[in-house]
PDB file of C-alpha atoms in Angstrom:
ATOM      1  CA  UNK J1381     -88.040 -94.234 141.365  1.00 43.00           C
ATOM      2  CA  UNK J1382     -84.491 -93.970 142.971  1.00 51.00           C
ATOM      3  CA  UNK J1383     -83.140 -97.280 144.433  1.00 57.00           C
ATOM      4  CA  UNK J1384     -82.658 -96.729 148.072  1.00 59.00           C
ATOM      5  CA  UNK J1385     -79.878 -99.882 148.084  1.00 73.00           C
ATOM      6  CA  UNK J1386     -76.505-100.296 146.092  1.00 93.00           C
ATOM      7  CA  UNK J1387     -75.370-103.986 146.453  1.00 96.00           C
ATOM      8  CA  UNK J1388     -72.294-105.930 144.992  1.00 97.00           C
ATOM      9  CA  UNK J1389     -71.958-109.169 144.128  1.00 97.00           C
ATOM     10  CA  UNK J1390     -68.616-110.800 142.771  1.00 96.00           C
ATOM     11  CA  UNK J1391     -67.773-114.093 142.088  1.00 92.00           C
ATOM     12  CA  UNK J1392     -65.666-115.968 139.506  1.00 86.00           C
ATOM     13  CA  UNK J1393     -66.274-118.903 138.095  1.00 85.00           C
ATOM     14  CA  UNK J1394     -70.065-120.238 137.320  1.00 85.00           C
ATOM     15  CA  UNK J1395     -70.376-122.302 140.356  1.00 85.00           C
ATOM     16  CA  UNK J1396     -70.545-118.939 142.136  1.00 89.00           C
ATOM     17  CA  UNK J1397     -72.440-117.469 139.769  1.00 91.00           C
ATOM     18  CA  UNK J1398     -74.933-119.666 140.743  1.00 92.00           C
ATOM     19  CA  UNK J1399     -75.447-118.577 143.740  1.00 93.00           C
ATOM     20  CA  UNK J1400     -74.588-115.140 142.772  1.00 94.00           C
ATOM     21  CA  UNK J1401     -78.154-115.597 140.882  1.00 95.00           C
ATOM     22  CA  UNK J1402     -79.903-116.533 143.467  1.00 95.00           C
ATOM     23  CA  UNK J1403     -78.949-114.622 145.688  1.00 95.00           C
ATOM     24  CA  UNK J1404     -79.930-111.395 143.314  1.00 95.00           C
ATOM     25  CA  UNK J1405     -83.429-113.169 142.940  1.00 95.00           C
ATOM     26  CA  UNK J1406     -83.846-113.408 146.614  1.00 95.00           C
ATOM     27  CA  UNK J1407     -83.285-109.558 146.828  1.00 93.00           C
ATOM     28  CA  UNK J1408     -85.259-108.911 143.705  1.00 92.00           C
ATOM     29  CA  UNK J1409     -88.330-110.807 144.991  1.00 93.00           C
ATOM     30  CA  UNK J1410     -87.827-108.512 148.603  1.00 92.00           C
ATOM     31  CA  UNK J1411     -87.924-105.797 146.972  1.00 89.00           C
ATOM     32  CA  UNK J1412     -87.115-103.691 143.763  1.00 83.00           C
ATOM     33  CA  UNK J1413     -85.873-100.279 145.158  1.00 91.00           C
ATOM     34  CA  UNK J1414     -81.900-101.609 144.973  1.00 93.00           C
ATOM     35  CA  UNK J1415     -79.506-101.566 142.119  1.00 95.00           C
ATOM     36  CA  UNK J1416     -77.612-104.395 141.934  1.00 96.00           C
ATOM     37  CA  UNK J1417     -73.843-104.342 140.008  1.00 97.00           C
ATOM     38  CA  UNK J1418     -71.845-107.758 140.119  1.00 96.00           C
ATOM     39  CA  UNK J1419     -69.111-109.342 139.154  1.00 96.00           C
ATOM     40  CA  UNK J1420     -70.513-112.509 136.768  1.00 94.00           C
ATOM     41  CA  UNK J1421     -72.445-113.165 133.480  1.00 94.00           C
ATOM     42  CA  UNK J1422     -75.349-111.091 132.482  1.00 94.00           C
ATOM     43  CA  UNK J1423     -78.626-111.713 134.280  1.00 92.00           C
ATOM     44  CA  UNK J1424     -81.945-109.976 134.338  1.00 92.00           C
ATOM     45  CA  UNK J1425     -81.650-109.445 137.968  1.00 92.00           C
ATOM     46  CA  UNK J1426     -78.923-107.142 137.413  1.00 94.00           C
ATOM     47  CA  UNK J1427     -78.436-103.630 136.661  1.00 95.00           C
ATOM     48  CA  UNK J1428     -75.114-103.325 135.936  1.00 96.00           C
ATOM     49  CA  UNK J1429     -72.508-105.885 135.191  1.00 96.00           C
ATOM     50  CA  UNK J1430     -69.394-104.250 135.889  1.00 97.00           C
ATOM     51  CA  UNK J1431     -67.144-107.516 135.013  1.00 95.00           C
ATOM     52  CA  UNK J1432     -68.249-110.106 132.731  1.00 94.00           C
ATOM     53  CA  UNK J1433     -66.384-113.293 133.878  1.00 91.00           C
ATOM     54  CA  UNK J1434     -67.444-115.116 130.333  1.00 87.00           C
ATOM     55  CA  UNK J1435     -64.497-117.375 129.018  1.00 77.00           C
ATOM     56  CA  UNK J1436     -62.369-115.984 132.225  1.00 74.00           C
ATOM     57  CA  UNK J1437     -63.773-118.406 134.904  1.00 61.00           C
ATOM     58  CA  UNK J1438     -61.354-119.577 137.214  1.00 63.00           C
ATOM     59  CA  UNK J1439     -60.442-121.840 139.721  1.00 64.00           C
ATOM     60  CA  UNK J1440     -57.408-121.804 141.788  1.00 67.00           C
ATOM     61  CA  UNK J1441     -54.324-119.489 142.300  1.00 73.00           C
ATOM     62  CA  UNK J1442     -53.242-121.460 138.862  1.00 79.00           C
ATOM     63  CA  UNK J1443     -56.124-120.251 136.612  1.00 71.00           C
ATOM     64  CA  UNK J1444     -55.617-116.373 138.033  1.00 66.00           C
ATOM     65  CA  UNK J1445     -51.846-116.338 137.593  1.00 79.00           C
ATOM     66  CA  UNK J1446     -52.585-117.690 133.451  1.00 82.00           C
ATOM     67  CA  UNK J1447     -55.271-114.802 133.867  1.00 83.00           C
ATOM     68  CA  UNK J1448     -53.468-112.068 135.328  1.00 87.00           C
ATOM     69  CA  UNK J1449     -53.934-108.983 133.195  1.00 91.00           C
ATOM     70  CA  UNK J1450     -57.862-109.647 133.337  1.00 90.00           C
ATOM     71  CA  UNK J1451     -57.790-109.979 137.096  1.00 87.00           C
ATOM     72  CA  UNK J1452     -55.930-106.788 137.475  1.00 92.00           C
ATOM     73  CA  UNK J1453     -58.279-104.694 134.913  1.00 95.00           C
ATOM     74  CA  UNK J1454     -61.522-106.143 136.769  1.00 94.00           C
ATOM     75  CA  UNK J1455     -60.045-105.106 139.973  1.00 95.00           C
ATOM     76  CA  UNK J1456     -59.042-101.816 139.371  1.00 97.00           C
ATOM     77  CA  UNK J1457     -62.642-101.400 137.493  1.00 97.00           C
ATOM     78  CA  UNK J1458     -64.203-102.855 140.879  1.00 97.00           C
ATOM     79  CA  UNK J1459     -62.379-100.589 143.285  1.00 96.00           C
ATOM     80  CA  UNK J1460     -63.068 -97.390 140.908  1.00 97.00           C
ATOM     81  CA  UNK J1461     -66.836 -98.677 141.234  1.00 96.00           C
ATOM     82  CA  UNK J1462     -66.597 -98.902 144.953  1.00 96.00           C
ATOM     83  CA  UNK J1463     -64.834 -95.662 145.395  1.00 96.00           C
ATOM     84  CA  UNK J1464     -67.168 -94.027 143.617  1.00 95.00           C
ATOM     85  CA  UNK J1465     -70.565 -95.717 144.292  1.00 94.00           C
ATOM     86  CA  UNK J1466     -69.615 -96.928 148.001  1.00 94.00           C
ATOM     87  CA  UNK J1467     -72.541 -99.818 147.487  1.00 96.00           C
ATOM     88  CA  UNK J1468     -74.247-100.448 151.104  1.00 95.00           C
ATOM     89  CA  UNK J1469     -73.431-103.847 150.894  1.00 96.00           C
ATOM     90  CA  UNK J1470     -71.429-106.603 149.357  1.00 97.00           C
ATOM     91  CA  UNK J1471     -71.431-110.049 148.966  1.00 97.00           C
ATOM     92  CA  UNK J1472     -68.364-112.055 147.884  1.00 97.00           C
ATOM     93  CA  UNK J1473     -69.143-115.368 146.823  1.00 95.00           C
ATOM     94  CA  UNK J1474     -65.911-117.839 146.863  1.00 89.00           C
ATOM     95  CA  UNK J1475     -62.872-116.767 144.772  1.00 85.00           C
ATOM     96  CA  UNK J1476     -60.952-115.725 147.931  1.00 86.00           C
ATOM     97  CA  UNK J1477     -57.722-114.956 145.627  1.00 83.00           C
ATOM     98  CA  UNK J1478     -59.280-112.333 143.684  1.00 87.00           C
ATOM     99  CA  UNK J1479     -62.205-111.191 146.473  1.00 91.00           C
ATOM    100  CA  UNK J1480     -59.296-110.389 149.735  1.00 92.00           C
ATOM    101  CA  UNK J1481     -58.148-108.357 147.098  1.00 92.00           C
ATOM    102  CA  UNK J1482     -61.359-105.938 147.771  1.00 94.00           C
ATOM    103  CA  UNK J1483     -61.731-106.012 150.981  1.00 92.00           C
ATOM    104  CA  UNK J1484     -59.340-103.116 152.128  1.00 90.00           C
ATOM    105  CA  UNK J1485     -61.677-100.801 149.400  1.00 94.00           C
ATOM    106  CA  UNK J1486     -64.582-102.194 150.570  1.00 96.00           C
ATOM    107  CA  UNK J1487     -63.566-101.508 154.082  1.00 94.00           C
ATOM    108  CA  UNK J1488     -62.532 -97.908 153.872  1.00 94.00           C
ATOM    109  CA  UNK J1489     -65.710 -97.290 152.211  1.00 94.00           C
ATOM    110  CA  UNK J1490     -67.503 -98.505 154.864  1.00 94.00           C
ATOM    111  CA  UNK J1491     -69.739-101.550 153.256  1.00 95.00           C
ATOM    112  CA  UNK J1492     -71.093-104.273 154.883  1.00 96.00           C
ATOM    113  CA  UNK J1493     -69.573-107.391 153.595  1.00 96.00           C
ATOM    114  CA  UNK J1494     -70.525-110.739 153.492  1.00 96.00           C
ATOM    115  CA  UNK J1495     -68.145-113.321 152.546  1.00 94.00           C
ATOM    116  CA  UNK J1496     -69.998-116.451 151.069  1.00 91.00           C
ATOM    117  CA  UNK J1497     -68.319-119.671 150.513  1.00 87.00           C
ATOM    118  CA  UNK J1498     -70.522-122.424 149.370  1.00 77.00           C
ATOM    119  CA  UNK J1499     -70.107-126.539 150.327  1.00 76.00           C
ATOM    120  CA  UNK J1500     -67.755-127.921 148.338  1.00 72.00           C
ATOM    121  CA  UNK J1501     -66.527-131.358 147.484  1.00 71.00           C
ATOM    122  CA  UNK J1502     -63.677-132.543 146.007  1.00 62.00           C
TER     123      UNK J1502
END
């Protein structure tokens, strides 16, 4: 069976990835014909984690600049994904430092994009 869907998902630290889950088990319990890559930790609900974000979590402009030879490999492996896969759809959940970053590839490839930032309290 071919997936009919390619969908997205990035975040970057594990209170993302929280939703990033759910969010992937919403779509999952719609419908199986997608293929879901993401930016995260490795889940059953999906297909191909293109970044693992394991031990690299951040928070904060402070975090990415400690981080920044990581950030710039998982963004150059993101846009090569995007270029060539041009997903449908894309959901980027908080992490605005790293996620504007996509944005111009994910515009010229002509994805829908959601940007998701969850409550937060401090």
């Amino acid at each position: 069976m071919s997936k009919s869907a390619d969908i997205l998902l990035a975040c970057g630290e594990p209170s993302g990835f929280v939703h990033l889950e759910n969010i992937a088990l919403a779509l999952r319990n719609q419908t199986n014909n997608i293929s879901i890559s993401a930016m995260g930790y490795p889940s059953n609900h999906i297909d191909n984690l293109i970044v693992d974000i394991k031990d690299r979590a951040s928070m904060g402009l402070t975090d990415i600049l400690k981080n920044t030879r990581f950030y710039t490999k998982s963004l150059m492996k993101l846009k090569q994904y995007i270029n060539s896969n041009k997903p449908k759809i894309a959901v980027l959940i908080d992490n605005f430092e790293f996620n504007a970053l996509l944005l111009k590839c994910l515009f010229r490839n002509y994805c829908n994009i959601f940007y998701f930032i969850p409550p937060k309290v401090w």
